[in-house]
Coordinates of C-alpha atoms and ligand atoms in Angstrom, one line a residue:
M1 CA 110.9 44.0 57.5
S2 CA 109.1 42.5 54.5
H3 CA 110.6 42.6 51.1
A4 CA 107.8 45.0 49.9
V5 CA 108.6 47.4 52.8
A6 CA 112.3 47.3 52.1
A7 CA 111.7 47.9 48.4
A8 CA 109.4 50.8 49.2
F9 CA 112.1 52.5 51.4
L10 CA 114.8 51.8 48.8
A11 CA 112.7 53.4 46.1
L12 CA 112.3 56.5 48.3
E13 CA 116.1 56.6 49.0
T14 CA 116.8 56.2 45.2
H15 CA 114.3 58.9 44.4
A16 CA 115.7 61.5 46.9
P17 CA 118.9 62.4 44.9
T18 CA 116.8 63.1 41.8
L19 CA 115.5 66.2 43.7
E20 CA 118.9 67.4 44.9
D21 CA 119.4 70.0 42.1
T22 CA 115.8 71.2 42.3
R23 CA 114.7 74.3 44.2
T24 CA 111.3 74.3 45.7
R25 CA 110.8 77.8 44.4
D26 CA 111.3 76.5 40.9
L27 CA 108.7 73.8 41.4
F28 CA 106.2 76.7 41.9
T29 CA 107.4 78.5 38.8
T30 CA 107.2 75.5 36.5
D31 CA 103.8 74.4 37.8
P32 CA 101.3 77.2 38.4
S33 CA 98.8 74.7 39.8
R34 CA 101.2 73.3 42.4
F35 CA 99.1 74.8 45.3
E36 CA 95.9 73.1 44.0
K37 CA 97.8 69.8 43.5
F38 CA 99.5 69.8 46.9
S39 CA 96.8 71.0 49.2
V40 CA 93.7 69.3 50.6
A41 CA 90.5 71.2 51.8
L42 CA 88.5 69.2 54.3
D43 CA 85.6 71.6 53.7
D44 CA 85.2 75.4 53.7
D45 CA 86.6 75.5 57.3
F46 CA 89.9 73.7 57.0
L47 CA 92.7 73.6 54.5
F48 CA 96.0 71.7 54.6
D49 CA 98.7 73.1 52.3
F50 CA 101.8 71.0 51.8
S51 CA 103.0 72.5 48.6
K52 CA 106.2 74.0 50.2
H53 CA 107.8 70.6 50.8
K54 CA 110.4 69.8 48.2
I55 CA 108.4 66.8 46.8
T56 CA 106.9 65.9 43.5
R57 CA 103.9 63.8 42.5
G58 CA 106.5 61.0 42.2
T59 CA 107.6 61.4 45.8
L60 CA 104.0 61.3 47.0
D61 CA 103.3 58.1 45.0
L62 CA 106.3 56.4 46.6
L63 CA 105.2 57.5 50.1
V64 CA 101.8 56.1 49.4
A65 CA 103.4 52.9 48.1
L66 CA 105.3 52.6 51.4
A67 CA 102.1 53.1 53.4
K68 CA 100.4 50.3 51.3
A69 CA 103.4 48.0 51.8
R70 CA 102.9 48.6 55.6
N71 CA 99.1 47.8 55.2
L72 CA 98.2 51.2 56.6
E73 CA 94.6 51.0 55.6
S74 CA 94.0 47.6 57.2
R75 CA 95.9 48.7 60.3
R76 CA 93.7 51.8 60.5
D77 CA 90.6 49.6 60.1
A78 CA 91.9 47.3 62.9
L79 CA 92.4 50.4 65.1
F80 CA 88.8 51.5 64.5
S81 CA 87.4 48.0 64.9
G82 CA 88.4 48.0 68.6
E83 CA 91.0 45.3 68.2
A84 CA 93.7 45.1 70.9
V85 CA 96.2 47.1 68.8
N86 CA 98.1 48.0 72.0
N87 CA 99.7 44.6 72.0
T88 CA 102.1 45.1 74.9
E89 CA 99.2 46.0 77.2
N90 CA 96.7 43.8 75.4
R91 CA 94.1 46.4 75.0
A92 CA 92.3 48.4 72.3
A93 CA 93.1 52.1 71.7
M94 CA 89.6 53.3 71.1
H95 CA 89.6 57.0 72.1
M96 CA 87.8 57.6 68.8
A97 CA 84.7 55.9 70.3
L98 CA 84.5 58.8 72.8
R99 CA 83.8 61.2 69.9
D100 CA 81.8 59.0 67.6
L101 CA 78.6 61.0 67.4
S102 CA 76.8 58.6 65.1
T103 CA 74.5 55.9 66.4
R104 CA 76.4 52.8 65.2
P105 CA 77.5 50.2 67.8
L106 CA 81.0 50.7 69.2
M107 CA 82.4 47.2 69.8
I108 CA 85.3 46.6 72.1
G109 CA 86.1 43.0 73.2
G110 CA 82.7 41.9 72.0
E111 CA 80.8 44.6 74.0
N112 CA 79.0 47.6 72.6
V113 CA 80.5 50.4 74.7
R114 CA 78.3 53.2 73.3
P115 CA 75.8 53.1 76.2
L116 CA 78.6 53.2 78.7
I117 CA 80.3 56.2 77.0
E118 CA 77.0 58.1 76.6
A119 CA 76.0 57.5 80.2
E120 CA 79.3 58.7 81.6
R121 CA 79.4 61.7 79.3
E122 CA 75.9 62.6 80.5
K123 CA 77.0 62.4 84.1
V124 CA 79.9 64.7 83.4
F125 CA 77.6 67.1 81.6
A126 CA 75.1 67.2 84.4
F127 CA 77.8 67.9 87.0
A128 CA 79.3 70.6 84.8
R129 CA 76.0 72.2 84.4
A130 CA 75.4 72.2 88.1
V131 CA 78.8 73.8 88.7
R132 CA 78.3 76.4 86.0
S133 CA 74.9 77.4 87.2
G134 CA 75.9 77.6 90.8
E135 CA 73.5 74.8 91.8
A136 CA 76.5 72.8 93.1
K137 CA 77.9 74.7 96.0
G138 CA 80.9 74.6 98.3
A139 CA 80.8 73.8 102.0
T140 CA 79.9 77.3 103.0
G141 CA 77.0 77.5 100.5
L142 CA 78.9 79.6 97.9
P143 CA 79.0 78.7 94.2
F144 CA 82.3 77.8 92.6
T145 CA 84.2 80.5 90.9
D146 CA 87.4 78.5 90.3
V147 CA 88.2 74.9 89.3
V148 CA 91.6 73.4 89.9
N149 CA 92.5 70.3 87.9
I150 CA 95.2 68.3 89.6
G151 CA 96.8 65.9 87.1
I152 CA 99.9 65.4 85.0
G153 CA 100.8 64.2 81.5
G154 CA 97.7 63.2 79.7
S155 CA 95.6 64.1 82.7
D156 CA 96.7 67.7 82.5
L157 CA 98.2 68.7 79.1
G158 CA 95.0 68.1 77.0
P159 CA 92.5 69.9 79.3
A160 CA 95.0 72.7 80.0
M161 CA 95.8 73.2 76.4
A162 CA 92.2 73.2 75.4
A163 CA 90.9 75.4 78.2
R164 CA 93.4 78.0 77.1
A165 CA 92.7 77.6 73.4
L166 CA 88.9 78.0 74.0
S167 CA 89.1 80.7 76.6
P168 CA 86.7 83.0 74.7
Y169 CA 84.1 80.2 75.1
G170 CA 84.7 80.0 78.8
S171 CA 83.6 83.4 79.9
E172 CA 80.4 82.2 81.6
G173 CA 82.0 79.3 83.5
P174 CA 84.3 79.2 86.5
R175 CA 88.0 80.0 85.9
A176 CA 90.0 76.8 85.1
H177 CA 93.4 76.2 86.7
F178 CA 95.8 73.4 86.2
V179 CA 98.3 72.1 88.8
S180 CA 100.7 69.3 87.6
N181 CA 104.2 69.7 88.9
V182 CA 105.2 67.9 92.1
D183 CA 107.2 71.1 92.8
G184 CA 105.1 72.6 95.6
A185 CA 105.4 76.0 94.0
D186 CA 102.8 74.9 91.4
L187 CA 100.0 74.3 93.9
A188 CA 101.1 77.1 96.2
D189 CA 101.2 79.7 93.4
T190 CA 97.8 78.6 92.1
L191 CA 96.1 78.6 95.5
A192 CA 97.6 82.0 96.5
T193 CA 95.1 83.7 94.2
L194 CA 92.1 81.6 95.1
D195 CA 89.3 81.6 97.7
L196 CA 89.1 78.0 98.9
S197 CA 85.4 78.4 99.8
R198 CA 84.7 79.0 96.1
T199 CA 87.2 76.4 94.7
L200 CA 86.5 73.0 93.3
F201 CA 89.3 70.5 92.9
I202 CA 89.3 67.8 90.3
V203 CA 91.8 65.0 90.9
S204 CA 92.5 63.6 87.4
S205 CA 94.5 60.4 87.2
K206 CA 93.9 57.4 85.0
T207 CA 95.8 55.1 87.5
F208 CA 95.2 57.1 90.7
T209 CA 98.7 56.2 91.7
T210 CA 100.8 58.9 90.0
Q211 CA 103.2 60.3 92.5
E212 CA 102.9 64.0 91.5
T213 CA 99.1 63.9 91.4
M214 CA 98.7 62.0 94.6
A215 CA 101.1 64.4 96.4
N216 CA 99.3 67.5 95.0
A217 CA 95.9 66.1 95.8
A218 CA 96.9 65.3 99.4
S219 CA 98.3 68.8 99.9
A220 CA 95.3 70.4 98.4
R221 CA 93.1 68.3 100.6
A222 CA 95.1 69.3 103.7
R223 CA 94.8 73.0 102.8
L224 CA 91.1 72.6 102.4
V225 CA 90.6 70.7 105.6
A226 CA 92.7 73.3 107.5
A227 CA 90.5 76.1 106.1
L228 CA 87.0 74.6 106.0
G229 CA 87.2 71.3 107.9
E230 CA 87.1 67.6 107.0
D231 CA 83.4 67.6 105.9
A232 CA 84.3 70.1 103.2
V233 CA 86.2 67.5 101.2
A234 CA 83.0 65.9 99.8
K235 CA 81.8 69.2 98.5
H236 CA 85.1 70.5 97.1
F237 CA 86.6 67.5 95.5
A238 CA 85.7 65.5 92.3
A239 CA 87.8 62.8 90.7
V240 CA 88.3 61.3 87.3
S241 CA 89.9 57.9 87.0
T242 CA 89.7 54.4 85.6
K243 CA 90.5 53.0 89.2
L244 CA 87.3 53.8 91.1
D245 CA 88.3 51.7 94.1
K246 CA 91.4 53.8 94.6
V247 CA 89.3 57.0 94.4
A248 CA 86.9 55.8 97.0
A249 CA 89.9 55.4 99.5
F250 CA 90.7 59.1 99.0
G251 CA 87.2 60.0 100.4
I252 CA 85.7 61.6 97.4
D253 CA 81.9 61.5 97.2
A254 CA 80.8 58.8 94.7
S255 CA 78.4 61.1 92.9
R256 CA 81.5 63.2 92.0
V257 CA 83.6 60.4 90.6
F258 CA 83.8 60.1 86.9
G259 CA 85.2 57.1 85.1
F260 CA 86.7 56.1 81.8
W261 CA 88.2 52.9 80.5
D262 CA 91.6 51.2 80.1
W263 CA 91.2 51.3 76.3
V264 CA 91.6 55.1 76.5
G265 CA 95.3 55.9 76.7
G266 CA 96.4 58.8 79.0
R267 CA 97.6 61.1 76.2
Y268 CA 94.4 60.3 74.2
S269 CA 92.0 60.9 77.1
L270 CA 91.0 64.5 76.6
W271 CA 87.8 63.3 74.9
S272 CA 86.8 61.3 78.0
S273 CA 85.8 62.4 81.6
I274 CA 89.4 63.7 81.8
G275 CA 87.9 66.7 79.9
L276 CA 85.7 67.5 83.0
G277 CA 87.6 70.7 83.8
L278 CA 87.3 71.8 80.2
V279 CA 83.5 70.9 80.1
I280 CA 83.0 73.0 83.3
S281 CA 84.9 75.9 81.7
V282 CA 83.3 76.0 78.2
G283 CA 80.1 74.1 78.8
P284 CA 78.7 70.8 77.4
E285 CA 77.5 72.3 74.1
N286 CA 81.0 73.6 73.2
F287 CA 82.6 70.4 74.4
T288 CA 80.2 68.5 72.1
Q289 CA 81.4 70.7 69.2
F290 CA 85.0 69.7 70.2
L291 CA 84.0 66.0 70.0
Q292 CA 82.4 66.8 66.6
G293 CA 85.7 68.1 65.3
G294 CA 87.4 64.9 66.3
Y295 CA 84.7 62.9 64.7
D296 CA 85.0 64.9 61.4
I297 CA 88.7 63.8 61.3
D298 CA 87.9 60.2 62.1
E299 CA 85.5 60.0 59.2
H300 CA 88.0 61.7 56.9
F301 CA 90.8 59.4 58.0
R302 CA 88.7 56.3 57.5
S303 CA 87.5 57.2 54.0
A304 CA 89.8 59.6 52.1
P305 CA 92.3 58.0 49.7
L306 CA 95.8 58.2 51.1
D307 CA 97.0 60.9 48.8
K308 CA 94.1 63.1 49.9
N309 CA 94.0 62.0 53.5
I310 CA 95.3 64.8 55.7
P311 CA 96.6 62.7 58.7
A312 CA 98.1 60.2 56.3
L313 CA 99.9 63.0 54.4
M314 CA 101.1 64.6 57.6
G315 CA 102.5 61.2 58.7
L316 CA 104.1 60.3 55.4
L317 CA 105.7 63.7 55.0
G318 CA 107.2 63.3 58.4
V319 CA 108.5 59.8 57.4
W320 CA 110.1 61.4 54.3
H321 CA 111.9 64.0 56.4
R322 CA 112.8 61.7 59.2
N323 CA 113.9 58.6 57.3
V324 CA 114.9 59.8 53.9
M325 CA 116.2 63.3 54.6
K326 CA 117.5 62.3 58.1
R327 CA 115.9 65.3 59.9
G328 CA 115.7 64.8 63.6
A329 CA 113.3 67.5 64.8
H330 CA 109.9 68.9 63.9
A331 CA 108.6 72.3 64.8
V332 CA 104.9 73.2 65.4
I333 CA 104.3 76.9 65.3
P334 CA 100.7 78.1 65.9
Y335 CA 100.2 81.7 64.8
D336 CA 97.5 81.7 67.4
Q337 CA 98.4 82.8 70.9
R338 CA 95.6 80.8 72.5
L339 CA 97.3 77.6 71.1
A340 CA 100.4 78.5 73.2
R341 CA 100.2 75.1 75.0
F342 CA 99.5 73.1 71.8
P343 CA 103.2 72.3 71.2
A344 CA 103.6 71.0 74.8
Y345 CA 100.5 68.9 74.4
L346 CA 101.9 67.5 71.1
Q347 CA 105.2 66.7 72.7
Q348 CA 103.5 64.1 74.9
L349 CA 101.2 62.9 72.2
D350 CA 104.0 62.4 69.6
M351 CA 107.1 61.7 71.7
E352 CA 105.5 59.4 74.3
S353 CA 103.8 57.5 71.4
N354 CA 106.6 57.2 68.9
G355 CA 109.7 57.6 71.0
K356 CA 110.5 53.9 70.7
S357 CA 113.4 51.8 69.4
V358 CA 111.6 48.4 69.5
T359 CA 109.1 47.1 67.0
R360 CA 105.7 45.7 67.9
D361 CA 107.1 42.2 68.1
G362 CA 110.2 43.2 70.2
G363 CA 112.8 43.5 67.5
L364 CA 115.0 46.5 66.9
A365 CA 113.4 49.3 64.8
T366 CA 114.9 49.3 61.3
H367 CA 114.5 53.1 60.8
Q368 CA 114.8 56.2 63.0
T369 CA 111.5 56.8 64.8
G370 CA 109.8 59.9 66.3
P371 CA 111.5 63.2 65.9
V372 CA 111.9 65.8 68.7
I373 CA 108.8 68.0 68.7
F374 CA 109.0 71.6 69.8
G375 CA 107.3 74.9 69.2
E376 CA 106.1 78.2 70.4
P377 CA 103.5 80.6 69.1
G378 CA 104.4 82.8 66.2
T379 CA 105.3 85.6 66.1
N380 CA 107.2 85.1 69.4
G381 CA 109.2 82.1 68.0
Q382 CA 110.5 84.4 65.2
H383 CA 112.3 86.5 67.7
A384 CA 113.8 83.5 69.5
F385 CA 114.8 80.4 67.5
F386 CA 113.9 81.1 63.9
Q387 CA 117.4 82.3 63.2
L388 CA 118.5 78.6 63.5
L389 CA 115.6 77.4 61.5
H390 CA 116.4 79.8 58.6
Q391 CA 120.2 79.6 58.6
G392 CA 121.3 76.8 60.9
T393 CA 123.0 73.7 59.6
D394 CA 120.1 71.4 60.3
V395 CA 116.8 71.5 58.4
T396 CA 113.7 71.3 60.5
P397 CA 110.3 70.8 59.0
I398 CA 107.6 73.1 60.3
D399 CA 103.8 73.0 60.7
F400 CA 102.3 76.5 60.7
L401 CA 98.8 76.8 62.2
V402 CA 96.8 79.9 61.6
A403 CA 93.2 81.1 61.6
A404 CA 91.6 83.0 58.7
V405 CA 89.3 84.8 61.1
P406 CA 90.5 86.2 64.4
T407 CA 88.8 85.3 67.7
A408 CA 90.3 88.5 69.2
A409 CA 88.5 91.6 67.9
D410 CA 91.4 93.5 66.4
A411 CA 91.5 93.0 62.6
H412 CA 94.8 95.0 62.3
H413 CA 96.6 92.7 64.7
H414 CA 95.3 89.7 62.9
A415 CA 96.4 91.0 59.5
L416 CA 99.9 91.4 60.9
L417 CA 99.8 88.0 62.5
F418 CA 98.6 86.3 59.3
S419 CA 101.1 88.1 57.1
N420 CA 104.0 87.0 59.4
C421 CA 102.9 83.4 59.2
L422 CA 102.7 83.4 55.4
A423 CA 105.9 85.4 55.1
Q424 CA 107.9 83.0 57.2
A425 CA 106.6 80.0 55.3
E426 CA 107.5 81.7 52.1
A427 CA 111.0 82.7 53.4
F428 CA 111.7 79.1 54.5
M429 CA 110.7 77.8 51.1
R430 CA 112.2 80.5 48.8
G431 CA 115.4 81.5 50.7
R432 CA 117.8 84.1 49.2
T433 CA 120.7 83.2 47.0
L434 CA 124.1 84.8 47.1
E435 CA 123.4 86.8 44.0
E436 CA 120.2 88.1 45.4
A437 CA 121.9 89.0 48.6
K438 CA 124.6 90.9 46.7
A439 CA 122.0 92.7 44.5
Q440 CA 120.1 93.8 47.6
L441 CA 123.3 95.2 49.2
R442 CA 124.3 97.0 46.1
A443 CA 120.9 98.6 45.9
Q444 CA 121.5 99.8 49.5
G445 CA 124.6 101.6 48.2
L446 CA 127.4 99.4 49.6
N447 CA 130.6 99.2 47.7
E448 CA 131.8 95.9 46.2
D449 CA 134.2 95.0 49.1
E450 CA 131.4 95.6 51.6
V451 CA 129.0 93.6 49.4
D452 CA 131.4 90.6 49.3
A453 CA 132.0 90.7 53.0
L454 CA 128.4 90.9 54.0
A455 CA 126.6 88.9 51.4
P456 CA 127.4 85.4 52.6
H457 CA 125.7 86.3 56.0
K458 CA 122.6 87.3 54.2
V459 CA 122.1 84.1 52.3
F460 CA 119.1 82.0 53.2
P461 CA 119.4 78.4 51.9
G462 CA 115.6 78.0 51.3
D463 CA 114.1 74.6 50.6
R464 CA 113.2 74.5 54.2
P465 CA 109.9 72.5 54.2
S466 CA 106.7 73.6 55.9
S467 CA 103.0 72.8 55.9
V468 CA 100.3 75.4 56.6
M469 CA 97.1 74.4 58.4
L470 CA 94.6 77.2 57.7
Y471 CA 91.3 77.0 59.5
R472 CA 88.4 79.5 59.6
R473 CA 88.6 80.2 63.3
L474 CA 89.8 78.7 66.5
D475 CA 86.5 77.4 67.8
P476 CA 85.8 74.1 69.6
R477 CA 85.2 72.1 66.5
T478 CA 88.4 73.3 64.9
L479 CA 90.4 72.4 68.0
G480 CA 88.9 68.9 67.9
R481 CA 90.0 68.7 64.3
L482 CA 93.5 69.7 65.1
V483 CA 93.9 67.3 68.0
A484 CA 92.5 64.3 66.1
L485 CA 94.7 65.2 63.0
Y486 CA 97.8 64.9 65.1
E487 CA 96.6 61.8 66.9
H488 CA 96.1 60.0 63.5
K489 CA 99.4 61.4 62.1
V490 CA 101.2 59.8 65.0
F491 CA 99.3 56.5 64.4
V492 CA 100.3 56.6 60.7
Q493 CA 104.0 57.0 61.5
S494 CA 103.8 54.2 64.1
V495 CA 102.5 51.9 61.3
I496 CA 105.3 52.8 59.0
W497 CA 107.9 52.2 61.8
D498 CA 106.0 49.1 63.0
I499 CA 106.0 50.3 66.6
N500 CA 103.2 50.3 69.2
P501 CA 102.3 54.0 69.8
F502 CA 99.9 53.2 72.7
D503 CA 102.3 52.1 75.4
Q504 CA 104.9 54.1 77.3
W505 CA 107.3 51.8 79.0
G506 CA 110.0 54.4 78.7
V507 CA 108.6 56.4 81.6
E508 CA 108.9 53.5 84.1
L509 CA 112.6 53.4 85.0
G510 CA 112.8 57.0 86.2
K511 CA 109.6 56.6 88.3
E512 CA 111.0 53.4 89.9
L513 CA 114.3 55.2 90.8
A514 CA 112.5 58.3 92.1
N515 CA 110.5 56.1 94.4
R516 CA 113.7 54.5 95.6
L517 CA 115.5 57.8 96.2
A518 CA 112.6 59.8 97.8
P519 CA 113.0 58.2 101.3
I520 CA 116.8 58.7 101.1
V521 CA 116.4 62.4 100.1
E522 CA 113.7 63.0 102.7
N523 CA 115.6 61.4 105.6
G524 CA 118.8 63.2 106.0
G525 CA 120.4 60.3 107.9
A526 CA 119.6 57.6 105.4
S527 CA 122.6 55.8 103.9
T528 CA 123.5 56.5 100.3
E529 CA 125.6 53.4 100.0
G530 CA 125.0 51.5 96.9
L531 CA 124.2 54.6 94.9
D532 CA 126.5 55.6 92.1
A533 CA 129.0 58.3 93.1
S534 CA 127.3 61.1 91.1
T535 CA 123.8 60.4 92.7
A536 CA 125.3 60.0 96.2
G537 CA 127.5 63.2 95.7
L538 CA 124.5 65.3 94.6
I539 CA 122.4 64.1 97.6
A540 CA 125.3 64.9 100.0
W541 CA 125.6 68.4 98.5
R542 CA 121.9 69.0 99.0
R543 CA 122.1 67.7 102.6
S544 CA 124.9 70.2 103.4
A545 CA 122.9 73.0 101.7
T546 CA 119.8 72.3 103.8
S547 CA 121.4 71.5 107.1
Ligands
F6P1 O1 104.4 59.4 83.0 C1 103.6 59.0 81.9 C2 102.2 58.8 82.2 O2 101.9 57.5 82.5 C3 101.4 59.3 81.0 O3 101.3 58.4 80.0 C4 100.1 59.7 81.7 O4 99.4 60.5 80.9 C5 100.6 60.4 82.9 O5 101.7 59.6 83.3 C6 99.6 60.5 84.0 O6 99.1 59.3 84.4 P1 97.8 59.2 85.3 O7 96.7 59.8 84.5 O8 97.6 57.7 85.6 O9 98.0 59.9 86.6

């Protein structure tokens, strides 16, 4: 860690105690223009309000100084220039190229990849149009009513999240389904409701080796062949992968194989052909709007000064909470039912990217890195885990996401939803003091003994930080904005922590061990010698339960 970075962290740590006696609610009272000062409007469609964090202009300046000490701006420019920023895999991380709707060249490794991207996207769009119109038919001549994406991680979470978020835009396309888990129940339950003669399968896998996806694809293929014969495979399967040779071996018709490139990380691949299921569901025009939303954020991230730069602010606020205030979790609560899978999507994006303990050059990280990300839609979360968020011993920063205009027709429901979102953010910030709790109980007619007994339970500490992302409506462009904002937030934090957010070596060991155990589990007679006593004992227990 350079002297400048150490000094910037130290300045933040020295600054934090100066806020200890301050209440966030008082910051609002003493500065009536706090909301204007601590919020950024991207345009008339998107607002980021971070005024409910207990920070001052001084805090912000110190966070920006830390970003500058880490050369955030030049690291960002290196990312966008197509440099091999993923240093452990020696490749670029240029998912932004997939949504760059300008005409400028997109250079990666000395090659302009724009023509490749546009040609592949056009191929995806043409196939999606054929499926949507009924021109592409199944083996018995019937159009497809259902599309099943078989993939996991980045080859599932993005398209699944987005198809649900944009379901009102998918009414004219086939229904989209997503099978990811190697638990056979996932495929079986999905197929139970479908007519195979009207079902298209998309096998989505960057590597085309992932155990879960290969197992599900093989089972789906077997089900199809049993129902419609071997020749049906060519008509009912499509694939998306960077490993086209491996796809060919599966027997999928070459015209239905869609590629992307190793400079697109799995959890950043929704913008690529991996979005095929989404494109079929919502149509090429809506998918283009989704790309536009991502591009809007890229342009903003590249040009806005750091103290007005939404992803930079999101990242730096997270650093404040994680490293200075020592907060280990971060909640994302969309007050938008159709964003129900957004927290799960973000779990992979954030935790697979920044869940690292080693710096880019292999040293030990000097500060705590990524927090645990979790969330559920509001208002449901309110009735589950908000008790802990309000009164528990740990403070968890929260992102609230909410639309100004409902996509569901009922204005009354949306007024309730919106009010709940703002009420929760206010309650977390404001809290309720002991005196306020007592006054409320007295007003309810309780005697002084009852007031003293009950009041401590009705205290809310407040000063629990949250941001609000307020967007006009959950349309394709807004969704693209939300996804790209979080992608860049994750990048910003990785720069501060000096880690590589684009590799995922931490998933390897479990995969290796699963491959070693699978034959032992499958073959009841195989020896468990050499396994630790716990693993061997659990296998023995399963053997007796299944014998
Ligand atoms: O297990 C982690 C992972 O490698 C993710 O990074 C990736 O998104 C997922 O597996 C699926 O990989 P693939 O697309 O190659 O099947």
